[in-house]
XYZ file of C-alpha atoms in Angstrom:
704
model
C 0.013 0.194 0.051
C 1.472 3.287 -0.851
C 1.900 5.700 2.287
C 2.243 9.384 2.344
C 3.678 11.942 4.630
C 3.900 15.523 4.993
C 7.295 16.861 3.214
C 6.715 20.713 2.830
C 4.511 23.575 3.909
C 4.466 27.081 2.068
C 2.636 29.403 3.865
C 2.830 33.034 3.627
C 2.194 35.029 6.443
C -0.966 37.392 6.952
C 0.144 41.263 6.889
C -1.149 42.256 10.487
C 1.149 43.691 13.152
C 0.241 41.408 15.913
C -0.278 38.139 13.625
C 2.504 36.419 15.337
C 4.492 35.479 18.475
C 7.480 33.800 19.020
C 8.199 31.274 22.196
C 10.746 28.893 22.870
C 11.540 26.831 19.724
C 8.655 28.083 17.916
C 6.894 30.870 16.211
C 3.660 30.843 15.468
C 1.791 32.798 12.909
C -1.493 33.763 10.661
C -1.302 32.058 7.323
C -4.460 32.651 5.845
C -7.153 31.059 7.823
C -4.834 29.035 9.611
C -1.981 29.364 12.236
C 1.370 28.117 10.881
C 4.067 26.627 13.235
C 7.750 26.967 12.293
C 10.797 26.624 14.345
C 13.342 29.272 12.920
C 16.441 27.739 14.856
C 15.523 24.544 13.135
C 19.240 23.447 11.526
C 17.593 21.096 8.863
C 15.652 24.032 7.864
C 11.893 22.213 7.390
C 10.223 25.203 7.383
C 6.776 25.166 8.507
C 5.767 22.027 10.500
C 1.930 22.262 11.024
C -0.849 24.332 10.427
C -3.989 24.762 13.062
C -6.921 24.980 11.400
C -10.586 26.227 12.719
C -10.796 30.000 11.838
C -12.880 30.833 9.085
C -11.670 33.834 8.228
C -7.918 35.536 8.372
C -6.041 34.990 11.512
C -5.008 38.483 12.753
C -3.379 37.970 16.369
C -1.386 35.196 17.576
C 0.085 35.035 21.337
C 1.422 32.484 23.254
C 0.888 32.069 26.838
C 3.186 29.669 29.106
C 1.608 28.566 31.984
C 4.823 26.285 33.279
C 3.376 23.042 32.912
C 1.061 24.055 30.039
C 1.739 26.186 26.564
C -1.164 27.859 25.196
C -1.501 29.979 21.907
C -4.635 32.409 21.868
C -5.785 32.978 18.111
C -7.814 35.513 17.193
C -9.417 36.385 13.738
C -11.299 38.094 10.809
C -14.271 35.478 12.100
C -14.928 37.380 14.897
C -13.822 34.523 17.326
C -10.978 33.920 19.713
C -9.610 30.420 19.695
C -7.153 28.733 22.307
C -5.200 25.723 21.635
C -3.273 23.638 24.024
C 0.125 21.906 23.305
C -0.562 17.967 22.764
C 1.589 15.178 22.317
C -1.492 13.175 20.846
C -2.327 15.096 17.925
C -0.037 15.223 14.592
C 0.516 19.267 14.610
C 1.339 19.058 18.091
C -1.856 21.560 19.637
C -5.474 20.617 19.405
C -8.495 23.593 20.094
C -10.083 23.712 23.683
C -12.344 26.304 23.272
C -13.923 29.217 20.957
C -14.680 32.207 22.274
C -17.318 34.272 19.816
C -18.254 37.143 22.593
C -16.913 39.816 20.281
C -18.838 41.061 17.282
C -16.258 42.103 14.759
C -12.712 41.481 13.981
C -10.402 40.387 16.547
C -7.337 42.802 16.185
C -5.113 42.443 19.144
C -4.472 40.097 22.199
C -2.487 40.690 24.976
C -1.277 38.324 27.773
C 0.720 38.461 30.917
C 3.020 36.147 31.811
C 2.816 34.361 34.862
C -0.680 34.880 35.216
C -4.141 33.517 34.085
C -5.435 36.677 32.369
C -5.181 37.583 29.133
C -7.194 40.790 26.923
C -8.716 41.102 23.314
C -9.610 43.752 21.147
C -11.689 44.103 18.438
C -13.305 46.166 15.628
C -16.334 46.072 17.817
C -14.545 48.872 19.935
C -14.568 46.974 23.261
C -11.639 45.029 24.687
C -12.444 42.457 27.023
C -10.432 40.768 29.897
C -10.424 36.930 30.315
C -9.449 34.456 32.888
C -8.229 31.042 32.299
C -8.839 28.072 34.573
C -7.162 24.745 33.237
C -7.159 25.968 29.398
C -10.935 27.143 29.778
C -11.239 30.893 29.734
C -14.274 33.026 31.282
C -15.180 36.646 30.458
C -14.156 38.744 33.604
C -14.696 42.120 31.854
C -15.844 44.094 28.618
C -14.688 47.720 28.159
C -16.416 49.897 25.880
C -13.662 52.202 24.601
C -14.385 56.071 24.718
C -14.382 58.275 23.025
C -14.744 55.194 20.357
C -11.799 53.959 18.712
C -10.930 50.224 17.339
C -8.205 49.080 19.431
C -5.183 47.814 17.289
C -3.090 46.914 19.822
C -2.812 45.767 24.008
C -0.202 45.362 26.446
C -0.487 44.143 29.742
C 2.197 44.301 32.826
C 2.046 43.759 36.378
C 2.735 46.591 38.666
C 3.780 46.292 42.610
C 1.221 45.193 44.981
C -0.253 42.737 42.576
C -1.806 45.476 40.077
C -2.195 45.074 36.605
C -1.748 47.649 34.057
C -3.462 47.471 30.393
C -2.603 49.467 27.817
C -4.694 50.339 24.679
C -4.428 52.057 21.491
C -5.690 52.006 17.836
C -7.463 54.178 15.332
C -6.666 57.194 17.306
C -3.747 59.085 18.369
C -3.678 58.527 22.392
C -2.894 55.662 24.716
C -5.597 54.884 27.318
C -4.006 53.061 30.585
C -6.714 50.881 32.645
C -5.488 49.365 35.951
C -6.906 46.776 38.018
C -5.886 46.852 41.816
C -5.276 42.908 41.490
C -5.806 39.978 39.023
C -9.501 39.473 39.001
C -10.624 42.680 39.562
C -12.250 45.356 37.445
C -9.902 47.541 34.888
C -10.398 50.962 35.470
C -9.530 54.143 33.020
C -6.857 56.310 34.843
C -4.383 58.380 32.254
C -4.591 59.193 28.029
C -1.353 59.654 27.120
C -1.072 61.919 23.728
C 1.554 63.094 21.784
C 1.305 60.585 18.641
C 0.182 62.253 15.410
C -1.389 58.966 13.631
C -2.789 55.546 14.280
C -0.688 53.779 16.980
C -0.070 50.173 15.636
C 2.121 48.724 18.404
C 2.877 48.829 22.415
C 5.312 46.665 24.519
C 6.125 47.249 28.330
C 9.173 46.071 29.730
C 11.446 46.569 33.026
C 14.250 48.898 32.511
C 16.407 46.522 34.609
C 16.027 43.295 35.923
C 15.240 44.013 39.883
C 11.622 44.257 40.806
C 12.197 48.185 41.636
C 12.782 49.325 38.680
C 11.021 51.653 36.108
C 8.967 50.574 33.697
C 9.198 51.324 29.966
C 6.365 51.513 27.639
C 7.129 51.859 23.563
C 4.323 52.798 21.337
C 5.039 52.810 17.368
C 2.402 54.572 15.454
C 1.781 55.409 11.563
C 3.545 59.244 12.294
C 6.712 57.156 11.293
C 7.683 57.914 15.085
C 8.221 55.591 18.046
C 7.695 57.085 21.508
C 8.622 55.663 25.043
C 7.082 56.502 28.096
C 8.486 55.832 31.625
C 6.849 54.508 34.940
C 8.027 55.551 38.071
C 7.018 54.601 41.182
C 6.513 57.499 43.300
C 7.503 57.850 46.765
C 4.913 58.586 49.744
C 2.357 59.758 47.052
C 4.995 62.395 45.478
C 4.882 63.350 41.549
C 7.451 64.398 39.028
C 5.729 67.868 39.055
C 6.538 68.428 42.298
C 8.728 71.036 43.458
C 10.402 68.675 46.118
C 11.506 65.829 43.407
C 11.817 67.578 40.091
C 15.206 67.879 40.960
C 15.648 64.355 40.828
C 14.485 63.911 37.589
C 16.791 61.825 34.656
C 18.598 63.935 32.418
C 16.592 62.145 29.767
C 13.462 63.419 31.297
C 14.412 66.900 31.680
C 15.000 66.774 27.696
C 11.226 65.227 26.850
C 9.111 67.065 24.799
C 6.343 67.174 27.107
C 7.024 67.573 30.837
C 3.414 66.214 31.666
C 3.103 63.645 34.260
C 0.355 61.303 34.507
C -0.554 59.066 37.839
C -1.680 55.717 37.769
C -1.935 52.510 40.091
C -3.374 51.049 43.275
C -3.864 53.020 46.312
C -0.629 51.223 47.911
C 1.604 52.001 44.852
C 1.580 55.128 42.482
C 3.190 55.547 39.691
C 4.069 58.642 37.622
C 3.815 58.200 33.892
C 6.179 60.541 31.778
C 7.242 61.033 28.177
C 10.866 59.263 27.695
C 12.068 59.547 24.382
C 11.114 60.143 20.706
C 12.716 57.914 18.380
C 13.097 59.263 14.825
C 14.760 57.264 11.930
C 12.205 55.686 10.086
C 10.716 56.768 6.609
C 7.387 55.444 7.309
C 4.611 53.746 9.236
C 6.041 52.157 12.042
C 4.088 48.743 12.450
C 6.176 47.234 15.712
C 7.991 47.804 18.625
C 9.050 44.934 20.705
C 11.615 44.979 23.499
C 14.417 42.139 23.589
C 13.936 39.467 26.272
C 17.919 40.170 26.857
C 19.809 42.973 27.747
C 22.935 44.498 26.113
C 26.152 44.433 27.552
C 25.552 47.184 30.195
C 22.391 45.601 31.470
C 20.136 48.291 29.349
C 17.355 47.075 26.891
C 16.733 46.916 23.483
C 14.007 47.791 21.198
C 13.099 46.424 17.678
C 11.264 48.003 15.675
C 9.912 47.286 12.018
C 8.814 49.648 9.469
C 6.830 49.967 6.038
C 10.194 51.618 4.647
C 11.573 48.102 4.379
C 14.063 48.070 7.244
C 14.376 46.864 11.214
C 15.929 49.103 13.848
C 17.595 48.016 17.095
C 17.574 50.610 19.388
C 19.742 51.406 22.511
C 20.019 54.040 25.274
C 23.776 55.401 24.785
C 25.605 54.730 28.312
C 27.024 58.174 28.213
C 24.216 60.656 27.359
C 21.086 58.352 28.182
C 19.893 59.067 24.378
C 18.464 56.709 22.448
C 20.415 55.636 19.387
C 19.839 53.087 16.022
C 22.814 50.610 16.924
C 21.916 48.418 13.922
C 19.803 48.775 10.833
C 18.606 45.539 8.935
C 16.678 45.553 5.118
C 16.494 47.427 2.198
C 17.164 50.828 1.324
C 13.528 52.213 1.224
C 14.866 54.227 -2.113
C 15.382 50.697 -3.771
C 11.605 49.995 -3.064
C 10.210 52.981 -5.003
C 6.894 53.361 -3.166
C 5.725 54.126 0.332
C 2.500 53.886 1.763
C 1.497 57.277 0.494
C 1.349 56.027 -2.313
C -0.505 52.991 -1.763
C 1.880 50.573 -1.294
C 1.596 48.033 1.592
C 5.116 47.020 1.156
C 7.728 47.054 4.091
C 7.970 44.922 7.199
C 4.887 44.136 8.943
C 6.318 42.172 11.958
C 9.509 42.230 13.826
C 10.323 39.776 16.299
C 12.867 38.737 19.222
C 13.760 35.278 19.518
C 13.074 34.539 23.125
C 16.871 34.028 24.262
C 17.647 37.108 22.075
C 20.577 37.017 19.579
C 18.085 36.881 16.292
C 15.691 38.489 14.784
C 12.769 38.031 12.272
C 10.661 40.016 10.200
C 7.763 39.852 7.926
C 7.483 41.467 4.486
C 4.851 42.344 2.285
C 5.521 38.833 -0.028
C 4.521 36.494 3.121
C 8.037 36.062 3.727
C 9.854 35.615 6.671
C 13.623 37.129 6.826
C 15.899 35.852 9.777
C 19.368 37.338 11.055
C 21.040 36.079 13.560
C 24.027 38.342 15.447
C 27.683 37.097 15.443
C 29.648 37.972 18.093
C 32.728 36.989 16.156
C 32.240 39.693 13.565
C 29.993 41.822 15.385
C 27.270 42.096 13.046
C 23.993 40.430 12.217
C 24.214 38.025 9.398
C 20.937 37.056 7.334
C 20.316 33.410 7.626
C 17.489 31.382 5.351
C 14.042 32.225 6.036
C 10.734 31.091 4.854
C 8.177 32.014 1.895
C 4.834 31.434 0.784
C 1.816 32.743 -1.424
C -0.621 35.358 0.864
C -3.241 35.041 -1.162
C -5.109 31.937 -2.704
C -3.165 29.585 -4.454
C -5.012 29.226 -7.951
C -2.804 26.438 -9.909
C 0.270 24.325 -9.518
C 2.193 22.294 -12.135
C 5.170 19.875 -11.503
C 8.361 20.356 -14.609
C 8.285 17.473 -16.354
C 11.294 16.063 -14.733
C 9.910 16.851 -11.163
C 12.944 18.626 -10.229
C 10.964 21.327 -9.474
C 7.031 22.860 -8.448
C 5.812 25.905 -9.868
C 2.764 27.767 -7.955
C 0.982 30.681 -8.753
C -2.283 32.579 -7.206
C -3.934 35.683 -6.503
C -1.253 37.307 -4.822
C -0.165 37.930 -8.483
C 3.029 36.027 -8.258
C 4.562 32.670 -9.802
C 6.962 30.700 -7.161
C 9.091 27.866 -8.004
C 10.037 25.193 -5.285
C 12.531 22.782 -5.195
C 14.642 20.588 -3.137
C 17.802 21.849 -1.643
C 19.761 18.402 -0.474
C 22.697 18.004 1.411
C 24.978 15.116 2.852
C 22.498 14.570 5.785
C 19.357 15.969 4.777
C 17.309 17.735 2.239
C 14.644 20.100 2.477
C 12.169 22.371 0.093
C 12.627 25.785 -0.539
C 11.337 28.729 -3.059
C 14.248 29.134 -5.263
C 12.848 31.420 -8.175
C 10.112 34.162 -8.515
C 9.505 33.512 -12.148
C 6.808 36.347 -12.748
C 5.513 39.070 -10.491
C 2.297 40.589 -12.557
C 0.185 43.392 -12.140
C -3.272 40.859 -12.159
C -3.920 37.876 -10.056
C -2.944 34.558 -12.021
C -5.256 31.988 -12.728
C -3.724 29.126 -14.175
C -0.154 27.854 -15.251
C 1.278 25.036 -17.262
C 4.564 23.773 -18.200
C 5.570 23.245 -22.072
C 9.219 22.028 -21.599
C 11.623 21.944 -18.564
C 12.934 24.938 -19.136
C 9.595 26.883 -20.750
C 6.072 27.683 -18.883
C 2.931 29.411 -19.854
C 0.645 31.421 -17.610
C -2.789 33.095 -17.555
C -3.848 35.760 -15.405
C -7.138 38.117 -15.096
C -5.928 39.658 -18.793
C -6.663 38.525 -22.355
C -3.532 37.010 -23.044
C -1.206 34.468 -22.105
C 2.560 34.835 -21.765
C 5.233 32.203 -21.801
C 8.501 32.716 -20.113
C 11.902 30.628 -20.294
C 14.028 29.444 -17.346
C 17.357 31.633 -16.798
C 20.490 29.884 -16.661
C 21.723 31.431 -13.268
C 18.007 29.729 -11.965
C 18.826 26.267 -13.679
C 22.124 26.568 -12.377
C 21.059 26.956 -8.899
C 18.390 24.414 -9.081
C 20.782 22.123 -10.408
C 23.432 22.893 -7.528
C 20.947 22.516 -4.509
C 19.232 19.500 -6.110
C 22.429 17.536 -7.123
C 21.650 17.071 -10.530
C 22.542 17.919 -14.091
C 21.691 21.274 -15.408
C 19.954 21.649 -18.487
C 22.119 21.470 -21.854
C 20.053 24.220 -23.628
C 22.809 26.385 -25.290
C 19.946 29.154 -25.547
C 19.194 29.996 -21.952
C 19.157 33.702 -21.112
C 21.415 34.801 -18.382
C 18.689 36.319 -16.371
C 16.249 38.785 -16.514
C 14.437 42.118 -15.284
C 11.993 44.754 -15.571
C 13.201 47.440 -17.163
C 12.123 50.995 -15.797
C 8.421 51.771 -16.385
C 7.978 48.324 -18.406
C 5.651 45.597 -17.743
C 7.378 42.719 -19.114
C 10.570 40.716 -17.980
C 13.341 40.959 -20.133
C 15.993 39.139 -20.669
C 19.771 40.380 -19.622
C 23.235 39.441 -19.613
C 25.020 39.223 -16.778
C 28.663 40.696 -16.563
C 32.240 40.001 -14.214
C 32.574 42.513 -11.128
C 35.513 43.934 -13.186
C 33.974 44.289 -16.161
C 31.227 46.595 -14.721
C 33.375 48.854 -12.601
C 35.607 49.390 -15.550
C 32.404 50.514 -17.940
C 31.382 52.998 -15.009
C 34.945 54.348 -14.469
C 35.677 54.870 -18.650
C 32.332 56.034 -19.311
C 31.344 59.923 -19.248
C 28.832 61.633 -16.869
C 25.997 61.146 -19.296
C 26.672 57.400 -20.121
C 26.854 56.647 -16.494
C 23.383 58.200 -15.784
C 22.121 57.063 -18.890
C 22.854 53.444 -17.618
C 19.791 51.526 -15.427
C 21.208 49.738 -12.503
C 18.434 46.996 -12.509
C 20.016 46.368 -16.059
C 23.558 45.531 -14.744
C 23.749 42.140 -13.161
C 26.533 40.890 -11.700
C 27.724 36.964 -12.330
C 28.677 36.747 -8.819
C 25.382 38.203 -7.448
C 23.683 34.520 -9.305
C 26.670 32.325 -8.047
C 24.822 30.908 -4.650
C 25.497 27.710 -2.543
C 21.953 27.931 -0.771
C 18.735 28.807 -1.072
C 17.955 32.412 -2.446
C 16.929 35.293 0.539
C 13.744 37.475 -0.140
C 15.309 40.367 -1.461
C 17.474 38.051 -4.338
C 14.335 36.032 -5.110
C 12.155 39.075 -5.758
C 15.235 40.949 -7.511
C 17.212 38.178 -9.607
C 15.263 34.999 -10.109
C 12.595 36.674 -12.755
C 12.203 34.545 -15.996
C 12.343 36.364 -19.037
C 9.156 36.853 -20.972
C 9.374 34.801 -24.436
C 5.866 35.455 -26.092
C 2.613 36.616 -25.752
C -0.766 34.716 -26.955
C -3.621 36.582 -27.868
C -7.372 35.551 -29.059
C -9.500 35.630 -25.910
C -11.806 38.356 -25.407
C -11.767 38.075 -21.545
C -9.740 36.725 -18.452
C -7.785 33.647 -19.015
C -9.225 30.739 -16.986
C -7.222 27.815 -17.359
C -4.440 26.555 -19.501
C -3.275 23.312 -20.326
C -0.406 22.101 -22.235
C 0.366 18.443 -24.311
C 2.911 15.947 -22.835
C 5.116 16.637 -25.982
C 4.995 20.198 -25.547
C 3.543 21.309 -29.030
C 0.312 22.428 -28.029
C -1.219 24.707 -25.723
C -5.055 24.713 -24.926
C -6.581 27.636 -23.251
C -10.182 29.247 -22.390
C -11.257 31.942 -20.511
C -14.067 33.534 -18.461
C -17.480 33.562 -20.603
C -21.036 33.836 -20.049
C -21.821 33.262 -23.937
C -21.153 30.548 -26.308
C -19.486 32.517 -28.408
C -16.229 33.128 -26.012
C -16.686 29.658 -24.117
C -14.446 27.824 -26.383
C -11.075 26.459 -26.332
C -8.306 28.127 -28.471
C -5.425 25.843 -29.185
C -1.563 27.048 -30.036
C 1.171 25.564 -31.572
C 4.725 25.777 -29.599
C 6.882 26.143 -32.610
C 6.051 29.421 -33.996
C 3.337 30.302 -31.348
C 0.265 30.662 -33.632
C -3.325 29.992 -33.275
C -4.701 26.942 -34.619
C -8.326 27.643 -36.003
C -11.017 26.874 -35.459
C -11.407 27.099 -32.178
C -13.146 23.900 -30.117
C -17.010 24.480 -29.364
C -18.883 22.275 -26.571
C -19.433 24.996 -23.633
C -21.988 27.577 -23.123
C -20.281 29.155 -19.973
C -16.819 29.799 -18.217
C -14.169 26.574 -19.223
C -13.051 25.861 -15.865
C -10.472 23.018 -16.665
C -8.547 21.172 -19.546
C -6.413 18.225 -19.428
C -4.561 16.151 -22.562
C -4.736 12.266 -21.892
C -1.452 10.633 -21.322
C -0.977 9.758 -25.146
C -2.294 13.460 -26.048
C -4.962 11.694 -28.541
C -7.965 13.375 -26.344
C -8.119 16.751 -24.719
C -10.730 16.927 -21.858
C -12.853 19.985 -20.773
C -14.966 20.632 -18.155
C -17.045 23.722 -17.315
C -19.587 26.248 -15.459
C -22.312 24.519 -17.323
C -22.258 21.451 -15.553
C -20.736 18.878 -18.871
C -17.849 17.454 -19.637
C -16.340 17.046 -23.256
C -13.843 15.229 -24.743
C -11.891 16.417 -28.203
C -9.972 13.906 -30.425
C -6.922 14.395 -31.875
C -6.797 14.108 -35.844
C -4.570 11.067 -37.757
C -4.123 13.379 -40.592
C -3.661 16.602 -39.209
C -1.845 16.448 -35.340
C -3.043 19.797 -34.408
C -6.541 19.706 -35.298
C -9.163 18.215 -32.307
C -12.634 17.403 -32.854
C -15.503 16.946 -30.953
C -15.529 12.811 -29.395
C -17.644 12.544 -26.399
C -19.904 14.883 -24.328
C -22.282 14.590 -21.028
C -24.150 17.824 -20.658
C -25.445 16.530 -16.965
C -21.859 15.127 -15.604
C -22.505 16.770 -12.382
C -25.566 18.673 -10.609
C -23.746 21.686 -10.448
C -20.660 23.590 -11.921
C -17.627 21.137 -12.620
C -14.189 22.761 -11.133
C -11.562 20.370 -11.920
C -10.434 17.395 -14.108
C -7.532 15.239 -15.297
C -7.014 11.877 -16.744
C -5.744 8.355 -14.689
C -2.325 6.513 -15.474
C -2.510 4.809 -18.927
C -2.353 1.850 -16.995
C -6.165 2.351 -16.156
C -7.345 2.964 -19.708
C -9.011 5.887 -21.407
C -10.237 7.097 -18.040
C -10.877 10.294 -16.416
C -12.085 12.130 -13.145
C -14.056 15.458 -12.701
C -14.809 16.701 -9.537
C -17.736 19.504 -8.963
C -19.621 21.744 -6.659
C -21.986 19.154 -5.752
C -19.031 17.646 -3.654
C -18.732 14.762 -5.597
C -15.772 13.743 -7.728
C -16.192 11.077 -10.519
C -14.357 8.490 -12.191
C -15.816 7.841 -16.032
C -14.441 5.326 -18.248
C -14.245 6.331 -22.169
C -15.139 3.386 -24.928
C -16.677 3.435 -27.929
C -17.092 7.176 -28.090
C -19.229 7.328 -24.840
C -18.142 7.207 -21.299
C -19.649 5.750 -18.277
C -19.278 6.778 -14.848
C-alpha cells in the first residue's frame, strides 16, 4: 500500500502587526485562516511543520501563554472568534483546540497576555476590549470595556505593577494611549490616564522593565503611523509625590528633563502609585512603524534593546547610550527604502509588518509584504547581524500549480500576483524544500499555469493574453546545484531577467563580471553613467549561490524572461493546459455566452493559433487536460458538462468533438484529469456538488 507523509508546507504570513508571536523553540503566525508553526532555529531548515485549522477567516492576532506546566496559543480572527489551543502529544500538529470564544461582534485585532498569570485581553473592531481569566485552559469573561471616545483597538499590552496591580495599555485608531489599572488580578480595570503625543494611528505597544530588579522603572514603547516611536517611563512614586512636585523635580533623570512634554500622569493602586512621563522620541524610520518589541535580553550594560519594524523595509535596533542617555539606532537591517520605490502614501503595502526577537535574544525575524519571513542572527565574532535562510509562501489563494516534466521543481501561482518555483535542497545528511525563484511578479491575479518543457511555462491571469516564460541560466544552475542533478543542456537559455524602468514585461539580460561593470562605469562619461539603468546590470557573482536565495534576491534576481504573448481571448484567462509532447497549448477564458466559451489551441513551434477554436460549452471552461498520449483533450465547465475532443490522425494539431455529457454533475464542474495509462482511457471530474466521479471512455461514450 502506498504511504504518504508531509514533506513541505509553504504558507505566507498575514500582513497584520499582531499576527505572530515567538516562544521558545516555536514561532506561530497567521497564514490565511490557519495558524502556521515554524521553528526558526531548526538547523535542517524544514520550514513550517504544521497548520492549525479552525478559523473561518484571516487570523489577525496570535499570542503564546506559557503557564509553567502548559503552553497555550491564543488566536484571534476576522471571523470574530478567539480560539485557544493547547500543546498536545496526541495530535500530529502538536496542538489541539480547546475553546472558541465568540463574545466579540467584529474582527479581532489584538491580544495581550501577562506572563505568569491566568489573564489575557482581546481587542476587536467592535470598539471593545475584553478581559479573560483562564482556568485549566478554559477562559471565562471577566470584563468588557467599551472604549470612549469610540475607536478601534489595534494593539494591547499588559504588565504587572507592585502589590499585585495590573496595568493595561490600549491604543489603535486614535492618537492617544489609554491606561487602565486593576488593583489585583480578577478585579475590574478602570481608566486612569490618557497619553497623547502621537499624530497617527498607534500600531504597537510593549512593556519592559528598565532593569532586572523588581523596584526598577517600567518602560512602554509605542509605534505609530506618524513614523515615530515614543518611549514612556513609569516610575513608582514615594509617599504619593509626583515628578511635577517641586520637592522631587530635581531628581528627575536627564532624559526626562529633555523630553518634549514634562506632563506627568499618575496610575496605579492605592498602595502603589506610578508617575507616567514621556521619555524619548525615536526618529529614523521613513514610513509607518508597525511594531516595536523589547528584547527579552539586555545589552552589555544591562539596558534594554528595542526592535522596530517599518513600512520603509527596515528593522531598527535601538538602545540607550551609556554616556548621554539618548536613544540611538545601533543596527539597521533590511533594505534601503529608495530601492523599494514606493511608500504607504502612494498606496503601497510594502515594508516589514512584523519584527520579533528570539526569546533568548541574538536573533530577529521580520515579515514582509510578500508573506516571507527574513531572519538575522547576531555573530559576536564579526560583531554584526548576518542574514540566514527564512521561509516564504503565497499570501493569497493559490490558484494553480504544475510540476516540471522531470519533477525537479514545482511551479505555483495565485491571487497574490506571483509565480513561484519550489525545489529540493539536498545536503549530505538531509534535504529540504525551498523557494528557489520567483519567475513572475505580475500586476494581475494569476489564475493558471502549465509547463511546456523543462525550461518553459505558460501562465494566464485576469487579462486577455497568456505569457510564455523561459528559465534563465542562473536559476537553472542554482536548481541543479542545490538538487544535485545535471543542469540543462540547452544552449539558448538567457542569463537572467529584469523588469525595465516603466516596463511591464520581464526582459532577458546578460550578466557581467564585476570587473567589467566597474570598468564600464569608470571609463564612461557622466552622461553615459546617468543613462545606465542600474537594474539592467547584474553581476555574475550575484547569481552564484550555494544555498536557497534570500527574499531580496528572490524578488530582484530570479525573474524568468518573457518569451512570447498569446492573444485571441476576449476575457480573463480561466485555464490552460499543455500537451505532454510540448507541442500544443490549450486555453480558455471566462465566458457567459457560447461565443467566448471556446477552447483555443496554439502550437509552440511558431506560437500561432490553430483555428477554428473548439466549441462545446456555454459558460466558462474551468479546467482542461490532455490524455497521457495526447490523443484526447478533456474539458469541464460551469455549465455542468464535460467534453472530450479527439486528435486527428492526418493533422495532429486539429481536435474534433468526440464525446460529451451535458449533465456530468448536478452543479458546476471545477476540475478534471486523466488517470494513468494503466487504467485505460479513464478520467476524473470534481464538481461543486461535493462529488468526484470516475469515467471510463469506450467506443465514443463514457460511463461513470
